[in-house]
Amino acid sequence: MLELATLKNRDDVNRLARQVHEMHVQWRPDLYTMPEELFPEELYAELVKNRELYVAKLDGAVIGFALLRMRVSEGVGKVTRKIMLIDQLCVDEALRNHGIGTQMMEEVRVLARAFGCTDLQLGVYPQNDAAVS
C-alpha cells in the first residue's frame, strides 16, 4: 500500500494534507492558518528527493500519505537510538475508519525496522480521537 511519493503525487498530497490541516486550524486558530498549499513545489521536491514522503494507494489512487523523518538521539549518559518520527499520517476523510490507517502504521513499522530504527514516534493532538485510537 505504501510507496515512495513521486513528483506527480503532489496535488493529491496537498488535497489530503488540507483535510488534516483544517482540523488543526479548528483546534488551534492561535497557531495555524490555512495556506494555499501545505506542500509548495520546492518543499515537496525536497521531501521526495530525501525519500521522506510516502503515499498510500488503493487501486492506483492516492488515498493517504505519511511524512517520515529519522533522527539519532545520543549524548553523554544516553543510549544511542535511531528514531523514525511520523511527522504526518493522513488517510482520505472519505475512507477513514476502514483500517487503512492501521495498515499504513504496520507498513511504517516495517520500514522503521528496515532502516534500523530502534524507536517509532507519532504525536497527535488529544482532540484527534481517531488518531489517538
Coordinates of N, CA and C in Angstrom, one line a residue:
M1 N 0.8 -1.2 0.0 CA 0.0 0.0 0.0 C 0.9 1.3 0.0
L2 N 1.9 1.3 0.8 CA 2.8 2.5 0.9 C 3.9 2.4 -0.2
E3 N 4.1 3.5 -0.8 CA 5.2 3.6 -1.7 C 5.8 5.0 -1.7
L4 N 7.1 5.1 -2.1 CA 7.7 6.4 -2.1 C 6.8 7.4 -3.0
A5 N 6.7 8.6 -2.5 CA 5.9 9.6 -3.3 C 6.8 10.0 -4.5
T6 N 6.1 10.4 -5.5 CA 6.8 11.0 -6.7 C 6.3 12.4 -6.9
L7 N 6.9 13.1 -7.8 CA 6.5 14.5 -8.0 C 5.1 14.6 -8.6
K8 N 4.7 13.6 -9.3 CA 3.3 13.6 -9.8 C 2.2 13.4 -8.8
N9 N 2.6 13.1 -7.5 CA 1.6 12.9 -6.5 C 1.3 14.2 -5.7
R10 N 2.0 15.3 -6.0 CA 1.9 16.5 -5.2 C 0.5 17.0 -5.0
D11 N -0.3 17.1 -6.1 CA -1.7 17.6 -6.0 C -2.5 16.7 -5.0
D12 N -2.4 15.4 -5.1 CA -3.1 14.5 -4.2 C -2.7 14.7 -2.7
V13 N -1.4 14.8 -2.5 CA -0.8 15.0 -1.2 C -1.3 16.3 -0.6
N14 N -1.3 17.4 -1.4 CA -1.8 18.7 -0.9 C -3.3 18.6 -0.6
R15 N -4.1 17.9 -1.4 CA -5.5 17.8 -1.1 C -5.7 17.1 0.2
L16 N -5.0 16.0 0.4 CA -5.1 15.2 1.7 C -4.6 16.0 2.9
A17 N -3.5 16.7 2.7 CA -2.9 17.5 3.8 C -3.9 18.6 4.2
R18 N -4.6 19.1 3.3 CA -5.6 20.2 3.6 C -6.7 19.7 4.5
Q19 N -7.1 18.4 4.3 CA -8.1 17.8 5.1 C -7.6 17.8 6.6
V20 N -6.4 17.3 6.8 CA -5.9 17.2 8.2 C -5.6 18.6 8.7
H21 N -5.1 19.5 7.9 CA -4.8 20.9 8.4 C -6.0 21.6 8.8
E22 N -7.1 21.4 8.2 CA -8.4 22.0 8.6 C -8.7 21.8 10.0
M23 N -8.4 20.5 10.5 CA -8.7 20.2 11.9 C -7.7 21.0 12.8
H24 N -6.5 21.1 12.4 CA -5.5 21.9 13.2 C -5.9 23.3 13.3
V25 N -6.4 23.9 12.2 CA -6.9 25.3 12.2 C -8.1 25.4 13.2
Q26 N -9.0 24.5 13.2 CA -10.2 24.5 14.1 C -9.7 24.4 15.5
W27 N -8.8 23.5 15.8 CA -8.4 23.3 17.2 C -7.6 24.4 17.7
R28 N -6.7 24.9 16.9 CA -5.7 25.9 17.4 C -5.6 27.1 16.4
P29 N -6.6 27.9 16.2 CA -6.5 29.0 15.3 C -5.5 30.1 15.8
D30 N -5.1 29.9 17.0 CA -4.0 30.8 17.5 C -2.6 30.4 16.9
L31 N -2.5 29.2 16.4 CA -1.3 28.7 15.9 C -1.3 28.5 14.4
Y32 N -2.4 28.2 13.8 CA -2.5 27.7 12.4 C -3.4 28.6 11.6
T33 N -3.0 28.7 10.4 CA -3.8 29.4 9.3 C -3.9 28.4 8.1
M34 N -4.7 28.6 7.2 CA -4.8 27.7 6.0 C -4.1 28.3 4.8
P35 N -2.9 27.8 4.5 CA -2.2 28.3 3.3 C -2.9 27.8 2.1
E36 N -2.5 28.4 1.0 CA -3.0 27.9 -0.3 C -2.5 26.4 -0.6
E37 N -1.3 26.1 -0.2 CA -0.7 24.8 -0.4 C 0.1 24.5 0.9
L38 N 0.0 23.3 1.4 CA 0.8 22.9 2.5 C 2.1 22.3 2.1
F39 N 2.2 21.8 0.8 CA 3.4 21.3 0.3 C 3.7 22.0 -1.0
P40 N 4.3 23.3 -0.9 CA 4.7 24.0 -2.1 C 5.7 23.2 -2.9
E41 N 5.9 23.5 -4.1 CA 6.7 22.8 -5.0 C 8.1 22.5 -4.5
E42 N 8.8 23.5 -4.0 CA 10.2 23.3 -3.6 C 10.2 22.3 -2.4
L43 N 9.4 22.6 -1.4 CA 9.3 21.7 -0.2 C 9.0 20.3 -0.6
Y44 N 8.0 20.1 -1.4 CA 7.6 18.8 -1.9 C 8.7 18.1 -2.6
A45 N 9.4 18.8 -3.5 CA 10.5 18.2 -4.2 C 11.6 17.7 -3.3
E46 N 11.9 18.5 -2.3 CA 12.9 18.2 -1.3 C 12.5 16.9 -0.5
L47 N 11.3 16.8 -0.1 CA 10.8 15.6 0.6 C 10.9 14.4 -0.2
V48 N 10.6 14.5 -1.5 CA 10.7 13.4 -2.4 C 12.1 13.0 -2.6
K49 N 13.0 14.0 -2.8 CA 14.4 13.7 -3.0 C 15.0 13.0 -1.8
N50 N 14.6 13.5 -0.6 CA 15.2 12.9 0.6 C 14.5 11.6 1.0
R51 N 13.5 11.1 0.2 CA 12.8 9.9 0.5 C 12.1 9.9 1.8
E52 N 11.5 11.0 2.2 CA 10.8 11.2 3.4 C 9.3 11.1 3.3
L53 N 8.8 11.1 2.1 CA 7.3 11.2 1.8 C 6.9 9.9 1.1
Y54 N 5.8 9.3 1.7 CA 5.3 8.0 1.1 C 3.8 8.3 0.9
V55 N 3.3 7.6 -0.2 CA 1.9 7.7 -0.4 C 1.3 6.3 -0.3
A56 N 0.0 6.3 0.1 CA -0.8 5.0 0.2 C -1.7 5.1 -1.0
K57 N -1.7 3.9 -1.7 CA -2.5 3.9 -2.9 C -3.5 2.7 -2.8
L58 N -4.7 2.9 -3.4 CA -5.7 1.8 -3.4 C -6.2 1.9 -4.9
D59 N -6.1 0.8 -5.6 CA -6.5 0.7 -7.0 C -5.9 1.9 -7.8
G60 N -4.6 2.2 -7.5 CA -3.9 3.3 -8.3 C -4.1 4.7 -7.8
A61 N -5.1 4.9 -6.9 CA -5.4 6.2 -6.4 C -4.7 6.5 -5.1
V62 N -4.2 7.7 -5.0 CA -3.6 8.1 -3.7 C -4.7 8.4 -2.7
I63 N -4.7 7.6 -1.6 CA -5.7 7.7 -0.5 C -5.1 8.1 0.8
G64 N -3.8 8.3 0.9 CA -3.2 8.7 2.1 C -1.7 9.0 1.9
F65 N -1.1 9.5 2.9 CA 0.3 9.8 2.9 C 0.9 9.7 4.3
A66 N 2.2 9.5 4.3 CA 3.0 9.5 5.5 C 4.3 10.3 5.3
L67 N 4.5 11.3 6.2 CA 5.8 12.0 6.1 C 6.6 11.5 7.3
L68 N 7.7 10.9 6.9 CA 8.6 10.2 7.9 C 10.0 10.9 7.9
R69 N 10.4 11.1 9.1 CA 11.8 11.7 9.3 C 12.5 10.8 10.3
M70 N 13.8 10.7 10.1 CA 14.7 10.0 11.0 C 15.6 10.9 11.7
R71 N 15.9 10.6 13.0 CA 16.9 11.3 13.7 C 17.6 10.4 14.7
V72 N 18.7 10.7 15.1 CA 19.5 10.0 16.1 C 19.5 10.7 17.4
S73 N 19.2 10.0 18.4 CA 19.3 10.6 19.8 C 20.5 10.0 20.5
E74 N 21.4 10.8 20.8 CA 22.6 10.3 21.5 C 23.2 11.4 22.4
G75 N 24.1 11.0 23.3 CA 24.7 12.0 24.1 C 25.3 11.3 25.3
V76 N 26.0 12.1 26.1 CA 26.7 11.6 27.3 C 25.6 11.0 28.2
G77 N 25.8 9.8 28.6 CA 24.9 9.1 29.6 C 23.6 8.6 28.9
K78 N 23.5 8.6 27.6 CA 22.3 8.2 26.9 C 22.6 7.0 26.0
V79 N 21.7 6.1 25.9 CA 21.8 5.0 24.9 C 21.5 5.6 23.5
T80 N 22.3 5.4 22.5 CA 22.1 5.9 21.2 C 20.9 5.2 20.6
R81 N 19.9 6.0 20.1 CA 18.7 5.5 19.5 C 18.5 6.1 18.1
K82 N 18.1 5.3 17.2 CA 17.7 5.8 15.8 C 16.2 5.9 15.8
I83 N 15.6 7.0 15.7 CA 14.2 7.2 15.8 C 13.5 7.6 14.5
M84 N 12.5 6.9 14.1 CA 11.7 7.3 13.0 C 10.5 8.0 13.5
L85 N 10.4 9.3 13.1 CA 9.3 10.2 13.6 C 8.3 10.2 12.5
I86 N 7.0 9.9 12.8 CA 5.9 10.0 11.9 C 5.5 11.5 12.0
D87 N 5.9 12.3 11.1 CA 5.6 13.7 11.2 C 4.2 14.0 10.9
Q88 N 3.7 13.3 9.8 CA 2.3 13.4 9.4 C 1.8 12.0 8.9
L89 N 0.6 11.7 9.2 CA 0.0 10.5 8.7 C -1.5 10.9 8.3
C90 N -1.9 10.6 7.1 CA -3.2 11.0 6.7 C -3.9 10.0 5.8
V91 N -5.1 9.8 6.1 CA -6.0 8.9 5.3 C -7.1 9.8 4.8
D92 N -7.5 9.7 3.5 CA -8.6 10.5 2.9 C -9.8 10.4 3.8
E93 N -10.4 11.5 4.2 CA -11.5 11.5 5.1 C -12.7 10.6 4.6
A94 N -12.8 10.4 3.4 CA -13.9 9.6 2.8 C -13.7 8.1 3.1
L95 N -12.4 7.8 3.4 CA -12.1 6.4 3.6 C -11.6 6.0 5.0
R96 N -11.8 7.0 5.9 CA -11.4 6.7 7.3 C -12.3 5.7 8.0
N97 N -11.8 5.0 9.0 CA -12.5 4.0 9.8 C -12.7 2.7 9.0
H98 N -11.8 2.4 8.1 CA -11.8 1.2 7.3 C -10.5 0.4 7.5
G99 N -9.7 0.8 8.5 CA -8.5 0.0 8.7 C -7.3 0.5 7.9
I100 N -7.4 1.5 7.1 CA -6.3 1.9 6.2 C -5.2 2.5 7.0
G101 N -5.5 3.4 8.0 CA -4.5 4.0 8.8 C -3.8 2.9 9.6
T102 N -4.5 1.9 10.1 CA -3.8 0.8 10.8 C -2.8 0.1 9.9
Q103 N -3.3 -0.2 8.7 CA -2.4 -0.9 7.7 C -1.2 0.0 7.4
M104 N -1.4 1.3 7.2 CA -0.3 2.2 7.0 C 0.7 2.2 8.1
M105 N 0.2 2.2 9.4 CA 1.1 2.2 10.5 C 1.9 0.9 10.5
E106 N 1.3 -0.2 10.2 CA 2.0 -1.5 10.1 C 3.1 -1.4 9.1
E107 N 2.9 -0.8 8.0 CA 3.9 -0.7 6.9 C 5.0 0.3 7.4
V108 N 4.6 1.3 8.1 CA 5.6 2.2 8.6 C 6.5 1.5 9.6
R109 N 5.9 0.6 10.5 CA 6.8 -0.2 11.4 C 7.8 -1.0 10.6
V110 N 7.3 -1.7 9.6 CA 8.2 -2.5 8.7 C 9.4 -1.6 8.2
L111 N 9.0 -0.4 7.7 CA 10.0 0.5 7.2 C 11.0 0.9 8.2
A112 N 10.5 1.2 9.4 CA 11.4 1.6 10.5 C 12.4 0.5 10.8
R113 N 11.9 -0.7 10.9 CA 12.8 -1.9 11.2 C 13.8 -2.0 10.0
A114 N 13.4 -1.9 8.8 CA 14.3 -2.0 7.6 C 15.4 -0.9 7.7
F115 N 15.1 0.3 8.2 CA 16.0 1.4 8.3 C 16.9 1.3 9.6
G116 N 16.7 0.2 10.4 CA 17.4 0.0 11.6 C 17.0 0.9 12.7
C117 N 15.8 1.4 12.7 CA 15.3 2.3 13.8 C 15.0 1.5 15.1
T118 N 15.3 2.1 16.2 CA 15.0 1.4 17.5 C 13.7 1.9 18.1
D119 N 13.3 3.1 17.5 CA 12.0 3.7 18.1 C 11.2 4.2 16.9
L120 N 9.9 4.3 17.2 CA 8.9 4.9 16.3 C 8.1 5.9 17.1
Q121 N 8.0 7.1 16.6 CA 7.3 8.1 17.4 C 6.2 8.8 16.5
L122 N 5.0 9.0 17.1 CA 3.9 9.7 16.5 C 3.3 10.6 17.6
G123 N 3.2 11.9 17.3 CA 2.5 12.8 18.2 C 1.1 13.1 17.6
V124 N 0.1 13.2 18.4 CA -1.2 13.6 18.0 C -1.8 14.6 18.9
Y125 N -2.7 15.4 18.4 CA -3.5 16.3 19.3 C -4.5 15.5 20.1
P126 N -4.6 15.8 21.4 CA -5.6 15.0 22.2 C -7.0 15.1 21.7
Q127 N -7.3 16.2 20.9 CA -8.7 16.3 20.3 C -8.9 15.4 19.2
N128 N -7.9 14.8 18.6 CA -8.0 13.9 17.5 C -8.3 12.5 17.9
D129 N -9.5 12.2 18.3 CA -9.9 10.9 18.8 C -9.6 9.8 17.9
A130 N -9.8 10.0 16.6 CA -9.5 8.9 15.6 C -8.0 8.5 15.6
A131 N -7.1 9.6 15.7 CA -5.7 9.3 15.7 C -5.2 8.7 17.0
V132 N -5.8 9.1 18.1 CA -5.4 8.6 19.4 C -5.8 7.1 19.4
S133 N -6.9 6.8 18.9 CA -7.3 5.3 18.9 C -6.5 4.5 18.0

